[in-house]
Short mmCIF file of C-alpha atoms and ligand atoms in Angstrom, two decimals:
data_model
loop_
_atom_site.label_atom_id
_atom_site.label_comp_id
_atom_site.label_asym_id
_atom_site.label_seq_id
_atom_site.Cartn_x
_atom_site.Cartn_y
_atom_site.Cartn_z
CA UNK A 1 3.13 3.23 36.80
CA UNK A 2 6.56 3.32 36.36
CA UNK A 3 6.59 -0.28 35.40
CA UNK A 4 4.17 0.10 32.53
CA UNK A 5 6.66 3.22 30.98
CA UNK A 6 9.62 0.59 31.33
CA UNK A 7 7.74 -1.80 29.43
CA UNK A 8 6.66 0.91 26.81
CA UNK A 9 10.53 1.84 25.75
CA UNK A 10 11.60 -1.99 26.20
CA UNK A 11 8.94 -2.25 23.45
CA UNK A 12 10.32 0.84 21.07
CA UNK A 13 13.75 -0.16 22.14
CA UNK A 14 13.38 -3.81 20.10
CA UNK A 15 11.25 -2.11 17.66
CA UNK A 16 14.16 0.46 16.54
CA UNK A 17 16.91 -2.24 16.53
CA UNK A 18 15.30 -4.44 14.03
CA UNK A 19 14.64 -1.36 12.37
CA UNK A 20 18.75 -0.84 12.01
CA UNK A 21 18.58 -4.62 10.67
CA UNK A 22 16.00 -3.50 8.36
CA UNK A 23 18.25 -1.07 7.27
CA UNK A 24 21.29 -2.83 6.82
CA UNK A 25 18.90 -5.08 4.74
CA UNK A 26 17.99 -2.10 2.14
CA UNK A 27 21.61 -0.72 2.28
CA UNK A 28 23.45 -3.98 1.32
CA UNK A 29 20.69 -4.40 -1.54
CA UNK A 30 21.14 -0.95 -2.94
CA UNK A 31 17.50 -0.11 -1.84
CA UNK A 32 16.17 3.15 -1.25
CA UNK A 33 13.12 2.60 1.03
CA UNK A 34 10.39 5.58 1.83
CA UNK A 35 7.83 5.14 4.71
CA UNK A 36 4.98 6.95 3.61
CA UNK A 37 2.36 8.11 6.19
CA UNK A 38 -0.57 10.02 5.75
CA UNK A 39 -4.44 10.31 7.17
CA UNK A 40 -6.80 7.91 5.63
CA UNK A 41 -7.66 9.35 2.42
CA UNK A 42 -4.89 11.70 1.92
CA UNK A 43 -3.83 10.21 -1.35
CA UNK A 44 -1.07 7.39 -0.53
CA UNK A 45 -2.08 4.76 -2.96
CA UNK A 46 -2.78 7.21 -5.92
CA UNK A 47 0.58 9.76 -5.02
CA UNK A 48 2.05 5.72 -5.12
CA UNK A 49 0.65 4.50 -8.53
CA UNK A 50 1.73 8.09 -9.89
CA UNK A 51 5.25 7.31 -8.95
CA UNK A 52 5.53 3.92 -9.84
CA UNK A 53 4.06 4.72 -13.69
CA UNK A 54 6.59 7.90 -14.11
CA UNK A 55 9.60 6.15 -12.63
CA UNK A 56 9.21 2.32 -13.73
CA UNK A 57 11.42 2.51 -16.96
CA UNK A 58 14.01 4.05 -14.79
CA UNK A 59 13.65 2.12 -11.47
CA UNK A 60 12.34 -1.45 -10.29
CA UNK A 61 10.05 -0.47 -7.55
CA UNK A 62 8.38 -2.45 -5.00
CA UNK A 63 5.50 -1.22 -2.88
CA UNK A 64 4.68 -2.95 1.02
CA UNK A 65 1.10 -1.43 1.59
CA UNK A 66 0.22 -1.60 5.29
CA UNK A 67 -3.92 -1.48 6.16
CA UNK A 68 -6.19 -3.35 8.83
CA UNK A 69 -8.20 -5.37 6.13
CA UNK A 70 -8.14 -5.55 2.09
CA UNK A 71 -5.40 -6.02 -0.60
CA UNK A 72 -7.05 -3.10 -2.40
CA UNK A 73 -4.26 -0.90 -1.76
CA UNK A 74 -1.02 -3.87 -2.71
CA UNK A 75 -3.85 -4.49 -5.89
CA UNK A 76 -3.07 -0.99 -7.49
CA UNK A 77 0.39 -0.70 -7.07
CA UNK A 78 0.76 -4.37 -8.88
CA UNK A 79 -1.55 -3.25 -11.26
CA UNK A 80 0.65 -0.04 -12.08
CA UNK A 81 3.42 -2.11 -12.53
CA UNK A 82 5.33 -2.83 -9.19
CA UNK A 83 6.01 -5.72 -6.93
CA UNK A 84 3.94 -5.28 -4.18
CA UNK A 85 3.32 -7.05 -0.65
CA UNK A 86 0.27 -6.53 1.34
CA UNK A 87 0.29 -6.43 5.34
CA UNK A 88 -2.72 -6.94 7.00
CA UNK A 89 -2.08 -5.76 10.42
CA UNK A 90 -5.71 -7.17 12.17
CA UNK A 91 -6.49 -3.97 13.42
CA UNK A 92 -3.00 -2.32 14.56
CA UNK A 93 -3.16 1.03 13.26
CA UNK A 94 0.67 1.36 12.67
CA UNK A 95 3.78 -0.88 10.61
CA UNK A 96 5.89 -1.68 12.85
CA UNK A 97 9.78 -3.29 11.96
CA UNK A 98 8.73 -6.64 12.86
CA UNK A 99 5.98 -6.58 9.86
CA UNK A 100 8.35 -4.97 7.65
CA UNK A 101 10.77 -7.27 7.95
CA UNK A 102 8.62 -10.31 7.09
CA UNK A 103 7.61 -8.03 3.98
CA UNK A 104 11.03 -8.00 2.98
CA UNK A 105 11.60 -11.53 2.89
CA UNK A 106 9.19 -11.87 0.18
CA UNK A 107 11.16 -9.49 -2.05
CA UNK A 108 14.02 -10.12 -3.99
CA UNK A 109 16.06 -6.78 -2.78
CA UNK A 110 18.62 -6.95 -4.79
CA UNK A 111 16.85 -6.33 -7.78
CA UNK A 112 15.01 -3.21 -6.25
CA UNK A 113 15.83 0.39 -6.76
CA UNK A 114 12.96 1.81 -4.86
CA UNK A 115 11.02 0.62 -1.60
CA UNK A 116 7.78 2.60 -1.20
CA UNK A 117 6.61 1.08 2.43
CA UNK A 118 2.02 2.69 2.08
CA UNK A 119 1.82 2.46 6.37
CA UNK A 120 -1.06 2.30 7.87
CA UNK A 121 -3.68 5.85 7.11
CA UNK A 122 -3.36 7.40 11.11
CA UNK A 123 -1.90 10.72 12.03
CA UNK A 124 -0.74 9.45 15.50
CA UNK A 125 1.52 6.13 16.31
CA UNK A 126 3.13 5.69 12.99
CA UNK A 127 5.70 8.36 13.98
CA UNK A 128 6.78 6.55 16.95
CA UNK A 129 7.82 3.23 14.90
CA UNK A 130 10.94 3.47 12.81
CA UNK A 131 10.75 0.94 10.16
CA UNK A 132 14.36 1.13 8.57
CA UNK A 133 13.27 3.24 5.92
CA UNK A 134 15.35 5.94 4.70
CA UNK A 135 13.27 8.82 4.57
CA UNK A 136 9.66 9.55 5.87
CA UNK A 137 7.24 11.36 4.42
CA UNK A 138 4.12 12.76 5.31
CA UNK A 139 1.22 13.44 2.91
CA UNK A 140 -1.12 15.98 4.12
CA UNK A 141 -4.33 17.15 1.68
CA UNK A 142 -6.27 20.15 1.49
CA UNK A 143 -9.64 18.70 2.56
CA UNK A 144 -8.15 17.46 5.76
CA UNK A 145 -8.33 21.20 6.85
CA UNK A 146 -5.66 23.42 7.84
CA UNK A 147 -5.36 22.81 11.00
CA UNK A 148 -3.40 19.69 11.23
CA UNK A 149 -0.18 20.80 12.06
CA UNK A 150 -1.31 22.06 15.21
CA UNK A 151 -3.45 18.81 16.31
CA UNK A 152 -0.77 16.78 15.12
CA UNK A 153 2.71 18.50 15.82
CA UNK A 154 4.31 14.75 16.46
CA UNK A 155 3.91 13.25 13.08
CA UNK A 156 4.83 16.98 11.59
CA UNK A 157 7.44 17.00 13.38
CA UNK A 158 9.54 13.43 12.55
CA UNK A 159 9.03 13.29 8.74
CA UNK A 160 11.35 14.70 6.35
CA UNK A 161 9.51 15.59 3.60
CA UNK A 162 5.68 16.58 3.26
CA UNK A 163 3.44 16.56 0.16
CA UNK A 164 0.62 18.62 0.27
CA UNK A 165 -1.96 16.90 -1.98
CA UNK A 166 -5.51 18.25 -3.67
CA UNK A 167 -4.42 21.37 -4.35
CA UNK A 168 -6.42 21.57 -7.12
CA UNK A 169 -9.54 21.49 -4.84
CA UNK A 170 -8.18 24.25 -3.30
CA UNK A 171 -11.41 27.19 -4.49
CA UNK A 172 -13.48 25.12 -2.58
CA UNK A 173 -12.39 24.46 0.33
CA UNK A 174 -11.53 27.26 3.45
CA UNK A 175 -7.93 26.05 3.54
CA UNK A 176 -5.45 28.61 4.65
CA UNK A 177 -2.21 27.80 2.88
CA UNK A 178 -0.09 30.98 5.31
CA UNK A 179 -1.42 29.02 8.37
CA UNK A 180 -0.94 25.84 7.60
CA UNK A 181 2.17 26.50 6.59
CA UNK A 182 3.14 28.47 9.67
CA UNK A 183 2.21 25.62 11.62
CA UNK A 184 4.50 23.21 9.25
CA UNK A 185 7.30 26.05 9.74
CA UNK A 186 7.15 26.19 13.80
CA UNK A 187 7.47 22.01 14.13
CA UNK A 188 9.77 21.39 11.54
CA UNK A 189 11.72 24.19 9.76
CA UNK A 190 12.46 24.41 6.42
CA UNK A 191 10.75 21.41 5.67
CA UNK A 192 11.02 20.30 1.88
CA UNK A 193 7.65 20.44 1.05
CA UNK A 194 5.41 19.47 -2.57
CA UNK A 195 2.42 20.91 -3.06
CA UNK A 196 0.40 19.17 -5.92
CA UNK A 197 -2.74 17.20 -7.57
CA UNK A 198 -2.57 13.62 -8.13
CA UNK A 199 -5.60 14.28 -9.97
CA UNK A 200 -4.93 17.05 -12.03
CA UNK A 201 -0.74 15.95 -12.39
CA UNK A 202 0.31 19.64 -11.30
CA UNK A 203 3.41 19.99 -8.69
CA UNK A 204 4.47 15.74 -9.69
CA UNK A 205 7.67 16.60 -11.24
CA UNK A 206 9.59 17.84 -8.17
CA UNK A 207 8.82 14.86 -5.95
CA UNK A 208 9.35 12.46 -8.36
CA UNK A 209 12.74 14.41 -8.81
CA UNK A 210 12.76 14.45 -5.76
CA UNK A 211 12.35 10.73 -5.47
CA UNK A 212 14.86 10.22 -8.63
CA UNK A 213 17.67 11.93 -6.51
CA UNK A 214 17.30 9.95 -3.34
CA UNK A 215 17.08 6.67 -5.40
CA UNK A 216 20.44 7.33 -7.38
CA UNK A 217 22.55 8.28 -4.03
CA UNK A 218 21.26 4.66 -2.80
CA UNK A 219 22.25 2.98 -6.01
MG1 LIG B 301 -4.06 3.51 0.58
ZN1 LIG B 302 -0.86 2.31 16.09
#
C-alpha cells in the first residue's frame, strides 16, 4: 500500500519538474501559455477559435489541442488562423508535461505571443498535472448543470480563472446561477470569473481582455 502511494508522487514529482522546464521554455521565448480544461463539450475548441480570430492581428498564437483520437480539434484552430499541434494521447484522459514538451518542440517559440494548450475534455486528473503553463482555466457551461462545483471541488479549486459558457441557453435550462456560484465561491474565492456565449458573442470582450493583459506582461 504504501509502496504504490510512493510510486504515485515519484510519478507527479517528475511530472512537475519538467513542467518548471516547460516553463523556463515559454518564459525565455516571451510566451504566455494557458492550459485550458473543461468537460467534454463545454466549448474549448469554439471559446479557442473565438480567441484566436479577435486576437490574431495583435498576437501570433499557437494552439496544442490534447484528445484520445482525431485532429478535429488542432483542424479548427489552424483553420482560424493559428499554428496548431495535435496530441493524441491513445486513451490517457489528461496532458501531461512530458506530451507538452514534445508539442513544444514543434513550435518555433520565439515567434509566439500566446500558447493556448485545449487538454484533454475530463473534470478529474487534469488538475493534478501541471503542464508549465501560466495560468489555468476552467470552462464550465450551463448545460453541464449546476452542480459541478460540488462533484468536482478539485478541478474548481486549482484553476485561476473560470468561464462560464452558454449563457445564452440559459431560459432553458434549470441552472441556478446563486448556487453554482456559491459553490465556485466556497472552493476558490474570488475567482475571476466570465460568463458568456460563444454562440451568441455576449460576455467575449473581458476574457479576451483578459487574455490581452496576461499576454502583454509575458511580452
Ligand atoms: Mg475540443
Ligand atoms: Zn487522466
Amino acid at each position: 500500500m504504501s509502496q504504490r502511494i510512493t510510486v504515485v508522487e515519484k510519478i507527479l514529482g517528475a511530472n512537475e519538474r519538467l513542467a518548471e522546464t516547460n516553463r523556463l521554455a515559454l518564459d525565455q521565448a516571451g510566451v504566455f501559455g494557458l492550459n485550458l480544461m473543461a468537460s467534454p463539450g463545454a466549448g474549448k475548441t469554439s471559446l479557442i477559435e473565438h480567441t484566436i480570430r479577435r486576437l490574431a492581428d495583435r498576437y501570433q498564437i499557437a494552439v496544442v489541442d490534447g484528445d484520445v483520437a482525431t485532429s478535429i480539434d488542432a483542424d479548427r484552430a489552424a483553420a482560424a488562423g493559428a499554428q496548431a499541434v495535435q496530441i493524441n494521447t491513445g486513451g490517457e484522459c489528461h496532458l501531461d508535461a512530458v506530451m507538452l514538451q514534445e508539442a513544444l518542440a514543434q513550435l518555433d517559440l520565439p515567434s509566439i505571443d500566446l500558447l493556448i494548450v485545449e487538454n484533454v475534455g475530463n473534470l478529474i486528473c487534469p488538475a493534478n498535472f501541471q503542464l508549465g503553463t501560466h495560468k489555468s482555466v476552467l470552462i464550465a457551461s450551463v448545460p453541464e448543470g449546476d452542480d459541478k462545483p460540488y462533484k468536482y471541488p478539485g478541478m474548481y479549486q486549482g484553476v485561476d480563472a473560470l468561464v462560464i459558457n452558454k449563457i445564452d441557453l440559459q431560459p432553458y435550462i434549470d441552472f441556478d446561477m446563486d448556487y453554482f456560484r456559491r459553490g465556485v465561491e466556497a472552493l476558490n474565492p474570488g475567482l475571476v470569473t466570465f460568463p458568456l456565449s460563444c454562440r451568441t458573442g455576449q460576455g467575449l470582450e473581458d476574457w479576451l481582455a483578459w487574455v490581452g493583459e496576461w499576454v502583454e506582461r509575458g511580452r
